[in-house]
PDB file of C-alpha atoms and ligand atoms in Angstrom:
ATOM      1  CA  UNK A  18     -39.180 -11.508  -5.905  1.00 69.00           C
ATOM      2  CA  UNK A  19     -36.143  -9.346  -4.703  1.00 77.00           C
ATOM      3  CA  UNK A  20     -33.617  -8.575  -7.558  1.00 94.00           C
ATOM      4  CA  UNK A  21     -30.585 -10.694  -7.767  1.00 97.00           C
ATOM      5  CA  UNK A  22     -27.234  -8.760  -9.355  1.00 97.00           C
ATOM      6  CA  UNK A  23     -24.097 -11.214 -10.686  1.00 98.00           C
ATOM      7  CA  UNK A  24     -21.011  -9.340 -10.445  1.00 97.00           C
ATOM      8  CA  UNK A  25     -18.172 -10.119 -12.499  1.00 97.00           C
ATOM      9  CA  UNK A  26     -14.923  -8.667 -12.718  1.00 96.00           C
ATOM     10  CA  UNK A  27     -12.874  -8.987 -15.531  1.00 97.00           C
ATOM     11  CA  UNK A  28      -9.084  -8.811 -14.413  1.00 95.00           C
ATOM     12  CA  UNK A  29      -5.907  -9.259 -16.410  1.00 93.00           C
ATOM     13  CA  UNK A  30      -5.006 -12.340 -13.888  1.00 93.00           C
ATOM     14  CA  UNK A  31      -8.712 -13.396 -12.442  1.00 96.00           C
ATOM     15  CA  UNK A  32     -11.778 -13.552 -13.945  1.00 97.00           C
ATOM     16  CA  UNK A  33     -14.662 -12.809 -10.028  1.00 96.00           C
ATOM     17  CA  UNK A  34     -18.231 -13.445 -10.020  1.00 97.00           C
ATOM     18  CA  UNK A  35     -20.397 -13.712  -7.090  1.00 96.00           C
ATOM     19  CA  UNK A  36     -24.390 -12.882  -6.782  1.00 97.00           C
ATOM     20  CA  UNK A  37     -25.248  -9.802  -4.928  1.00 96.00           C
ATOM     21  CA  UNK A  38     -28.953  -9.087  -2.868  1.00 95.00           C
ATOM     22  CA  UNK A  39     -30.681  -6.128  -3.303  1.00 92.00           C
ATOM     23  CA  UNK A  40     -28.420  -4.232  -0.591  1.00 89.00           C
ATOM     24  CA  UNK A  41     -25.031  -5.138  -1.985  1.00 89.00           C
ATOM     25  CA  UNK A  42     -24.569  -7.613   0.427  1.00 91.00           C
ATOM     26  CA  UNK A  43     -23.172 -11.084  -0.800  1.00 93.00           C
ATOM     27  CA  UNK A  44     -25.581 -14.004  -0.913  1.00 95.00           C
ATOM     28  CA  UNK A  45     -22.618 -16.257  -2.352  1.00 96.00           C
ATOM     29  CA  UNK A  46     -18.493 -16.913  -2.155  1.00 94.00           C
ATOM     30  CA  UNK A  47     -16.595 -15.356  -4.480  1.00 94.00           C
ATOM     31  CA  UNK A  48     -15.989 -18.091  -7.790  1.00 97.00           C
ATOM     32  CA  UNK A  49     -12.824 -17.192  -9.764  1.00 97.00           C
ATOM     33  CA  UNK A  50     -10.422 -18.614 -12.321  1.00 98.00           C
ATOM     34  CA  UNK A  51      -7.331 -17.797 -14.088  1.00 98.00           C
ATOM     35  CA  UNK A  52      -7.566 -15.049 -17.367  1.00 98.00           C
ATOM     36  CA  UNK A  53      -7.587 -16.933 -20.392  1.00 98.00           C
ATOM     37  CA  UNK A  54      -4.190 -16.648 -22.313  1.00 97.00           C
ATOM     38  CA  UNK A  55      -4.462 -14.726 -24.802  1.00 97.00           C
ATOM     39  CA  UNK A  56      -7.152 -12.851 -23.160  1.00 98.00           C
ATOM     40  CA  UNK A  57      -9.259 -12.517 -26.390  1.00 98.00           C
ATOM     41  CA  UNK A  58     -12.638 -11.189 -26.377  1.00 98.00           C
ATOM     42  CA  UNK A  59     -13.890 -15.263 -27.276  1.00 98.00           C
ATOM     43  CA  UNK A  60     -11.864 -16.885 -24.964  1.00 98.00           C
ATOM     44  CA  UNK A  61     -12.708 -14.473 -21.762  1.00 98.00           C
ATOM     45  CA  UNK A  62     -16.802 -14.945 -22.756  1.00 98.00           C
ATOM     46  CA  UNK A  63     -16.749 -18.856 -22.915  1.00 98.00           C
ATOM     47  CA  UNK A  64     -14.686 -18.643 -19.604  1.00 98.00           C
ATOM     48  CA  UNK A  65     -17.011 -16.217 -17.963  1.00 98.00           C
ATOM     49  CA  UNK A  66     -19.620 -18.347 -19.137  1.00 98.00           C
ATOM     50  CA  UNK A  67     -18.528 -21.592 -17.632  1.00 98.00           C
ATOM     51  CA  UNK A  68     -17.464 -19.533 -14.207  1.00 98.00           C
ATOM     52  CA  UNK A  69     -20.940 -18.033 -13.727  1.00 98.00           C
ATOM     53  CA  UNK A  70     -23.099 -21.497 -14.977  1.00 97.00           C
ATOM     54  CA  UNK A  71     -23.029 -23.251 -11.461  1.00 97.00           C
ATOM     55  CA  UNK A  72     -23.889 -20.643  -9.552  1.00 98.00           C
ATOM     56  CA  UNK A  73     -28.177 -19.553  -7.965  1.00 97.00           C
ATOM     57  CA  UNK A  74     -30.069 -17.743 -10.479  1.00 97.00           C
ATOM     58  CA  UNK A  75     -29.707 -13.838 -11.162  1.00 98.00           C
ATOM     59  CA  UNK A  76     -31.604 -11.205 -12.821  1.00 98.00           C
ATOM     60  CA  UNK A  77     -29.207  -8.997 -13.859  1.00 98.00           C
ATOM     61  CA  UNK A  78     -25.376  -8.646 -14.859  1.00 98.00           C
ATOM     62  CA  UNK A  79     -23.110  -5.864 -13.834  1.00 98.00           C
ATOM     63  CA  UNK A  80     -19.401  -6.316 -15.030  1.00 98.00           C
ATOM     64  CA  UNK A  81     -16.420  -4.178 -13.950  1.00 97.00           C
ATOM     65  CA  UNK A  82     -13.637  -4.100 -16.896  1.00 98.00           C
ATOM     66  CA  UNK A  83      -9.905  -3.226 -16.985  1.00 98.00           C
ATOM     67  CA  UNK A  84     -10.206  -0.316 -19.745  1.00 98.00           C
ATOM     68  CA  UNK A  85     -11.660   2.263 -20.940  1.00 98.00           C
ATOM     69  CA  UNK A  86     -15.543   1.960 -21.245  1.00 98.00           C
ATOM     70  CA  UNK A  87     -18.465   3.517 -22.537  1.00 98.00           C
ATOM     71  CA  UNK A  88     -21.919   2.701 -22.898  1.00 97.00           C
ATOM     72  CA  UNK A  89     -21.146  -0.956 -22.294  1.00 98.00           C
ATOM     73  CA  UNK A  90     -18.544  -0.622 -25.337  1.00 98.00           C
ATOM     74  CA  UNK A  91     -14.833  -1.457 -24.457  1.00 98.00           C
ATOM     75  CA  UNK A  92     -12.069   1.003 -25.695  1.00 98.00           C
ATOM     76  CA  UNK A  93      -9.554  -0.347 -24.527  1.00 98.00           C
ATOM     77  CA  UNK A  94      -8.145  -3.188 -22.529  1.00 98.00           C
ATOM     78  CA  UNK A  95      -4.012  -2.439 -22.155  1.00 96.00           C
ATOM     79  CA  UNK A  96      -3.680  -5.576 -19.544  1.00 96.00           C
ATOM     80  CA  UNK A  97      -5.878  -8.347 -21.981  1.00 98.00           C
ATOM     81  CA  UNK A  98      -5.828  -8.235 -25.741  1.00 97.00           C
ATOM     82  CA  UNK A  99      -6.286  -5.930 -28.775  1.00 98.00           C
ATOM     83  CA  UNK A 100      -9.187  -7.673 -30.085  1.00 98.00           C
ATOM     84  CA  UNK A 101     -11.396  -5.750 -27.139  1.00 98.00           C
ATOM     85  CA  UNK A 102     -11.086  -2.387 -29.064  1.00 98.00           C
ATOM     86  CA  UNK A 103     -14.670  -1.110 -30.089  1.00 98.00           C
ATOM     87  CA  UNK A 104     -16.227  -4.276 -28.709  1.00 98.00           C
ATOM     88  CA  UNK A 105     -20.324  -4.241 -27.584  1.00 98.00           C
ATOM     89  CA  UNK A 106     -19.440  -6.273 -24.167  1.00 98.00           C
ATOM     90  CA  UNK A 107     -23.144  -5.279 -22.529  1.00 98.00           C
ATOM     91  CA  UNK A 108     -24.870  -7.143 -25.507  1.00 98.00           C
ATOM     92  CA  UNK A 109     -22.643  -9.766 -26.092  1.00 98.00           C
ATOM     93  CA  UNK A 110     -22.626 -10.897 -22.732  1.00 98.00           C
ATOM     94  CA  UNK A 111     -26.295  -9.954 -22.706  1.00 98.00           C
ATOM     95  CA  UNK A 112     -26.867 -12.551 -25.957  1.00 98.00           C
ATOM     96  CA  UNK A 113     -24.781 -15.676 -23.753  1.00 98.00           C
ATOM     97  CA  UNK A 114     -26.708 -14.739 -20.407  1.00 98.00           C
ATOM     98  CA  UNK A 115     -30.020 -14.129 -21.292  1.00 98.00           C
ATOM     99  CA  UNK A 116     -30.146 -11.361 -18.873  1.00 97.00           C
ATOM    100  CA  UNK A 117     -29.710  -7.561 -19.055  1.00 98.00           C
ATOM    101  CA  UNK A 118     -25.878  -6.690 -18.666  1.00 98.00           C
ATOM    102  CA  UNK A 119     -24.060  -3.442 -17.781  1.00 98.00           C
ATOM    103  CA  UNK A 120     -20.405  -2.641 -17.695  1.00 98.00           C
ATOM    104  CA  UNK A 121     -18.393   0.021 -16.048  1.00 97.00           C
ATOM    105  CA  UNK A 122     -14.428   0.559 -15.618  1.00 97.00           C
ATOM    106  CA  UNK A 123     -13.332  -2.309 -12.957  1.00 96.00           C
ATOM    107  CA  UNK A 124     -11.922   0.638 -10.408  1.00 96.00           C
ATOM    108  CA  UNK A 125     -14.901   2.611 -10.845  1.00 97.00           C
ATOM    109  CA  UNK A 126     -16.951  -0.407  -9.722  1.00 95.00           C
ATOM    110  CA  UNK A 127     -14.318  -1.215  -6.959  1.00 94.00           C
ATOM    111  CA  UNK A 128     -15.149   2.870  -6.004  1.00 95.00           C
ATOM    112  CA  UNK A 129     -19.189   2.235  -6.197  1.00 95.00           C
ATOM    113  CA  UNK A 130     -18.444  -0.402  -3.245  1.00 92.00           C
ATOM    114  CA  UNK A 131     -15.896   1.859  -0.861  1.00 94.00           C
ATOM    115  CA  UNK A 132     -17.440   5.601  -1.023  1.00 95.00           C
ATOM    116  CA  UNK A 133     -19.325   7.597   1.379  1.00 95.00           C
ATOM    117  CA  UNK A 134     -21.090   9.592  -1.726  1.00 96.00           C
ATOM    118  CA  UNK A 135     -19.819  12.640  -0.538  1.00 97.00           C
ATOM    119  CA  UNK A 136     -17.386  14.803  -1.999  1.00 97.00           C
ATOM    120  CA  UNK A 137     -14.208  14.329  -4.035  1.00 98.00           C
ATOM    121  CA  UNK A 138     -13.885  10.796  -3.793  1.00 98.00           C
ATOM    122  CA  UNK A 139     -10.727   8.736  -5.534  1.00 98.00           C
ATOM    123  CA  UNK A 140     -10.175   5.139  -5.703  1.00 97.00           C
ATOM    124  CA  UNK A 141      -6.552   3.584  -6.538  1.00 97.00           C
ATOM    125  CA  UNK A 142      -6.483  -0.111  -7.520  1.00 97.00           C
ATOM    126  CA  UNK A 143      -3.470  -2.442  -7.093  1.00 97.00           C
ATOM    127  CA  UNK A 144      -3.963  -5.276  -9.488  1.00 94.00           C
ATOM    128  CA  UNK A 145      -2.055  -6.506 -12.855  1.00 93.00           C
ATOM    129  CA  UNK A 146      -2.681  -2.726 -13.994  1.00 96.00           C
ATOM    130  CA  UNK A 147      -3.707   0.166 -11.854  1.00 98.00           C
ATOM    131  CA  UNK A 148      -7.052   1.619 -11.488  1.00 97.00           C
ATOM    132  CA  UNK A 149      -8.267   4.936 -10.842  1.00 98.00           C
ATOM    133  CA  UNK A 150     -11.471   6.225 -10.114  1.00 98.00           C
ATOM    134  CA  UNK A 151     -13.111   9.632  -9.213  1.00 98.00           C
ATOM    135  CA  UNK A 152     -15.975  10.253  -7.874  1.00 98.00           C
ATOM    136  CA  UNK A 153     -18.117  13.542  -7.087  1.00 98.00           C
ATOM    137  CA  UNK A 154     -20.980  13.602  -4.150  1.00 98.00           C
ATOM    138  CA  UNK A 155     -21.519  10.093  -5.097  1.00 96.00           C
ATOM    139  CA  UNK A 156     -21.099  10.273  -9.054  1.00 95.00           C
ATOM    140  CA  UNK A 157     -19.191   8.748 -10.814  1.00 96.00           C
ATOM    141  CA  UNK A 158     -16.378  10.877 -13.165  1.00 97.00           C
ATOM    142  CA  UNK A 159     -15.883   8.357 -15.952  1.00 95.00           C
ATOM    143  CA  UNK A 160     -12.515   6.769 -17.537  1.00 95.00           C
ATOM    144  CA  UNK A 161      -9.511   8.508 -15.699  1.00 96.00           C
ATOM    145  CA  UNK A 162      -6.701   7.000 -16.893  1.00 98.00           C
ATOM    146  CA  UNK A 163      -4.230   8.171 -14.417  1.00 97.00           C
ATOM    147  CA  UNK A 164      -2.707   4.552 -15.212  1.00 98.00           C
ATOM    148  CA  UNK A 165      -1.235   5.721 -18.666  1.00 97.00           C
ATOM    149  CA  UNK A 166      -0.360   8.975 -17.272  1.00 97.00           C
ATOM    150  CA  UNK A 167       3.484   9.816 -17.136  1.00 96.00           C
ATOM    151  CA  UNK A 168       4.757   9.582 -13.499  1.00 95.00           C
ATOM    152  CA  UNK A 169       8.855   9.661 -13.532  1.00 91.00           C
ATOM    153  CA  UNK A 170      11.287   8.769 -16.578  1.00 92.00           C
ATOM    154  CA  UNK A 171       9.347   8.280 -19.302  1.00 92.00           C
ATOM    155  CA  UNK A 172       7.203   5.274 -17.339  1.00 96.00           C
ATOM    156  CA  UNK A 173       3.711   5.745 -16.519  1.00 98.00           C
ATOM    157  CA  UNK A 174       1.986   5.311 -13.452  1.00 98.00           C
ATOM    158  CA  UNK A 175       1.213   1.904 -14.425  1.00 97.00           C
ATOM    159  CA  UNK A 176       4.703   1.171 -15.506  1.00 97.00           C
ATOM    160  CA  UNK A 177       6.115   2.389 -11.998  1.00 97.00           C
ATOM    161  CA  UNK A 178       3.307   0.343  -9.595  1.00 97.00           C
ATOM    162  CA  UNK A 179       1.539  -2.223 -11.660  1.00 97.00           C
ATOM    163  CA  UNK A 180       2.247  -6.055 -11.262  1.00 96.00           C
ATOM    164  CA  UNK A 181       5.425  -6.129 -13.447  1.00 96.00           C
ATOM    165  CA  UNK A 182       6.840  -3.549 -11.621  1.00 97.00           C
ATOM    166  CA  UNK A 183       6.177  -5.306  -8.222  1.00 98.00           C
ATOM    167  CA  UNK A 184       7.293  -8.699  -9.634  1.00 97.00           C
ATOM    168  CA  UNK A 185      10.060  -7.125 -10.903  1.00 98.00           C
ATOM    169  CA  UNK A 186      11.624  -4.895  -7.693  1.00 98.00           C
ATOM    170  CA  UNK A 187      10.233  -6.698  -4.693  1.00 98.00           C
ATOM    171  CA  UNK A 188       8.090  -5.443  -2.051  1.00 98.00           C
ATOM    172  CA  UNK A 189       9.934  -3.377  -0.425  1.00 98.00           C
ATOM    173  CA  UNK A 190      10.586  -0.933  -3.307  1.00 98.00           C
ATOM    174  CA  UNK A 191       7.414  -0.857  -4.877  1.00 98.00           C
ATOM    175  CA  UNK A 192       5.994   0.015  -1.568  1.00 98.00           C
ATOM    176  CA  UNK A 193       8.379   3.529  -1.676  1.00 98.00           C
ATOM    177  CA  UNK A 194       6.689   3.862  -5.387  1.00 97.00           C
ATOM    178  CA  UNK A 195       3.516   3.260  -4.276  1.00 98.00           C
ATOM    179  CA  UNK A 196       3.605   5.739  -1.857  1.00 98.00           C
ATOM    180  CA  UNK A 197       5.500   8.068  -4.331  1.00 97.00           C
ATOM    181  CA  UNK A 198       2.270   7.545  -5.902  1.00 97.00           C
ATOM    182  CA  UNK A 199      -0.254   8.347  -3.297  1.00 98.00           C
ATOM    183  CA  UNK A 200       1.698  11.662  -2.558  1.00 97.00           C
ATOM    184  CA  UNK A 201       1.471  12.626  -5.616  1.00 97.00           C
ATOM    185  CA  UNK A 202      -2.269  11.806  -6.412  1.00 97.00           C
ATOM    186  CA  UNK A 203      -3.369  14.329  -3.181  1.00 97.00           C
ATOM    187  CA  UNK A 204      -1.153  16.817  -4.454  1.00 96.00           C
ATOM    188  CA  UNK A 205      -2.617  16.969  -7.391  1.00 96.00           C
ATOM    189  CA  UNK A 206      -6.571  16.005  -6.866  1.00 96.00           C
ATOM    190  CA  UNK A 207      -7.062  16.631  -3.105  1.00 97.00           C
ATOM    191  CA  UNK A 208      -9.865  14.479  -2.643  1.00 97.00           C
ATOM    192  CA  UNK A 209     -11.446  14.286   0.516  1.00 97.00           C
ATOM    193  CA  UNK A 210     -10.842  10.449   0.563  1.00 97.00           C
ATOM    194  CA  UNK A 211      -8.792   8.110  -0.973  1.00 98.00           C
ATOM    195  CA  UNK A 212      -9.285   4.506  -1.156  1.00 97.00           C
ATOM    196  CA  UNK A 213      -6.542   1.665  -2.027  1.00 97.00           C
ATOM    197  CA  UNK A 214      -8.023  -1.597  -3.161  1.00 95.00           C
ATOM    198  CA  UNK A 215      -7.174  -4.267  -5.616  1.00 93.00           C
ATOM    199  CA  UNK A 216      -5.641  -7.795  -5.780  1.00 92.00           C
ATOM    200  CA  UNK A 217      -2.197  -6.216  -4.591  1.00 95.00           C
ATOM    201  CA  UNK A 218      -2.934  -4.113  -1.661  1.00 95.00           C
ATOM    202  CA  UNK A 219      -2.389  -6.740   0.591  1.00 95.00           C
ATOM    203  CA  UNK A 220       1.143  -6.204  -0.164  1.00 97.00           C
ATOM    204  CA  UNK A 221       0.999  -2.457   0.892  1.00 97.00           C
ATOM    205  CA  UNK A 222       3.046  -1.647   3.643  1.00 97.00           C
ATOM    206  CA  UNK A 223       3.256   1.735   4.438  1.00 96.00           C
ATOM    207  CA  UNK A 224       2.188   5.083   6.450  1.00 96.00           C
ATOM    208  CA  UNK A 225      -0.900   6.500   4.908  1.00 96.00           C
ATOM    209  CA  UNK A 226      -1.629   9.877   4.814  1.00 96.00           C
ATOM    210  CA  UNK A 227      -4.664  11.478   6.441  1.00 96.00           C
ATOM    211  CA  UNK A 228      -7.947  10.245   4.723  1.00 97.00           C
ATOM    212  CA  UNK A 229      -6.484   7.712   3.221  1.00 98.00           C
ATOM    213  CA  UNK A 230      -7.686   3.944   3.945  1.00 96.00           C
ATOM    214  CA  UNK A 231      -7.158   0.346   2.133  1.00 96.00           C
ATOM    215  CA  UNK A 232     -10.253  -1.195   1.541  1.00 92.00           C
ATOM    216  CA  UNK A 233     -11.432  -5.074   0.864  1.00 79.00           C
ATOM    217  CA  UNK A 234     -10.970  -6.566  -2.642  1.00 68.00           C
ATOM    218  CA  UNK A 235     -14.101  -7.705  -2.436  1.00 71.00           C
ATOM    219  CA  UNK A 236     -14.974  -4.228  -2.930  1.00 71.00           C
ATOM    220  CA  UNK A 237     -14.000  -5.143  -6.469  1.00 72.00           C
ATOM    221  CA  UNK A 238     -17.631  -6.608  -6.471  1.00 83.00           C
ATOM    222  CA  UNK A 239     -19.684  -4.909  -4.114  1.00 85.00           C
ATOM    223  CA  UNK A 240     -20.544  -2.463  -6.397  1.00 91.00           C
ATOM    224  CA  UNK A 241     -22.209  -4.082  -8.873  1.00 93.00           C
ATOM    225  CA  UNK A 242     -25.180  -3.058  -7.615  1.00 94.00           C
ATOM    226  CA  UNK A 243     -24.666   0.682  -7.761  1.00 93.00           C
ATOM    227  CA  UNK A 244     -24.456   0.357 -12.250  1.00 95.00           C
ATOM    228  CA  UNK A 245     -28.324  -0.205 -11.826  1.00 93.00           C
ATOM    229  CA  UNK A 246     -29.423   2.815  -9.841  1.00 87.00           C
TER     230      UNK A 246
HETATM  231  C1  BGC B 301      -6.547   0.349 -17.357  1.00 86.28           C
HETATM  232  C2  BGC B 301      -7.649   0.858 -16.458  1.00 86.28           C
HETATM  233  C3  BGC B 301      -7.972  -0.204 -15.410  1.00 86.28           C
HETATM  234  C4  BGC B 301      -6.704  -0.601 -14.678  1.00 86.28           C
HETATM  235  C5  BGC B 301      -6.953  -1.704 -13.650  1.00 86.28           C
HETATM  236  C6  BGC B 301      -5.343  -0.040 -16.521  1.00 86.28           C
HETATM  237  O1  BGC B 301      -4.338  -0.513 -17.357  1.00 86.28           O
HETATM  238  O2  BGC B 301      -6.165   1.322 -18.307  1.00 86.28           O
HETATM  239  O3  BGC B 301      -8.790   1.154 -17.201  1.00 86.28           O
HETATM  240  O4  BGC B 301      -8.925   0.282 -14.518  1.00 86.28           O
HETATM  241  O5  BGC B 301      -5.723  -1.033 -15.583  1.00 86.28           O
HETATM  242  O6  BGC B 301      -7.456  -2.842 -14.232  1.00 86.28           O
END
């Protein structure tokens, strides 16, 4: 029997799932509802739970997560709730599932489904925060936080292009940030490619520079598969 992957992705205004064959491909649509408000650590598991229970069987889990993560163990979570500090999210998802889980930093999933595995790769996500990930010849670099990094004025990256920020100055000016942004991540990385994904880059509207392409949120969950090679 071939191996069947759920991806989920946690976000801070979705919670994606959809099953995954062997080759990454997708052998379902894409289920989703709403973050739970406050997006506790309880709350987010019995919705996950409920958004995964209708769909075919699986045989494993892989979860992208808006923070910081290591060895399935979320750091941080600045877009959901406080209560995700230090928390075992592998085996507690693992315990409700009944099925071997891993987890990995949402944009470094989103990266897993985009990259050609060669070179300095670097993924930029556009959802309620933003997501970075790095990747060499195909590895992943974990937990760059270029979100939380200071970009202009005291605000951070994520203060300058995340959701508020779009919400907040329209379209047209958070696409001049955005691409504020981009100029200054090859300046200071100089990947070979860069890759702009995420529930908001359907609002991008800009030039790109060279090597730089938007990619399908669906990306988001492609990856999955990569956690378990
Ligand atoms: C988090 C990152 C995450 C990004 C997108 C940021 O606030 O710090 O870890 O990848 O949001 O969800």
């Amino acid at each position: 029997m071939p191996t069947t992957t759920l991806a989920i992705d946690i976000g801070g205004t979705g919670l994606k799932a959809l099953l995954l064959a062997p080759d990454g491909t997708a052998t379902t649509e894409r289920v989703r509802v709403p973050t739970p408000k406050p997006a506790t650590t309880s709350k987010v598991l019995e919705a996950l739970v409920a958004l995964v229970q209708p769909l075919p069987a699986y045989d494993r889990v892989s979860v992208g997560f808006p923070g910081v993560v290591v060895d399935g163990v979320t750091r941080t979570a600045p877009n959901l709730d406080p209560s995700w500090k230090d928390f075992d999210l592998a085996a507690e998802l693992g315990r409700r599932l009944h099925r071997p889980v891993r987890v990995l930093n949402d944009a470094g999933v989103q990266g897993y489904g985009v990259i050609e595995g060669q070179g300095l790769e670097m993924v930029l996500t556009f959802g309620t925060g933003l997501g970075c990930a790095l990747y060499y010849n195909g590895v992943y670099v974990p937990n760059l936080e270029l979100a939380h990094h200071p970009f202009k004025h005291g605000k951070t990256y994520e203060d300058y292009v995340g959701k508020p920020a779009l919400e907040d100055i329209g379209k047209k000016k958070w696409n001049k940030r955005v691409a504020r942004v981009i100029a200054q991540v090859w300046t200071t990385w100089n990947p070979h490619k860069l890759y702009l994904g995420g529930g908001n880059a359907k609002h991008l509207d800009l030039e790109l520079p060279p090597g730089t392409q938007i990619t399908s949120n669906v990306a988001g969950l492609l990856g999955g598969i990569a956690l378990w090679k």
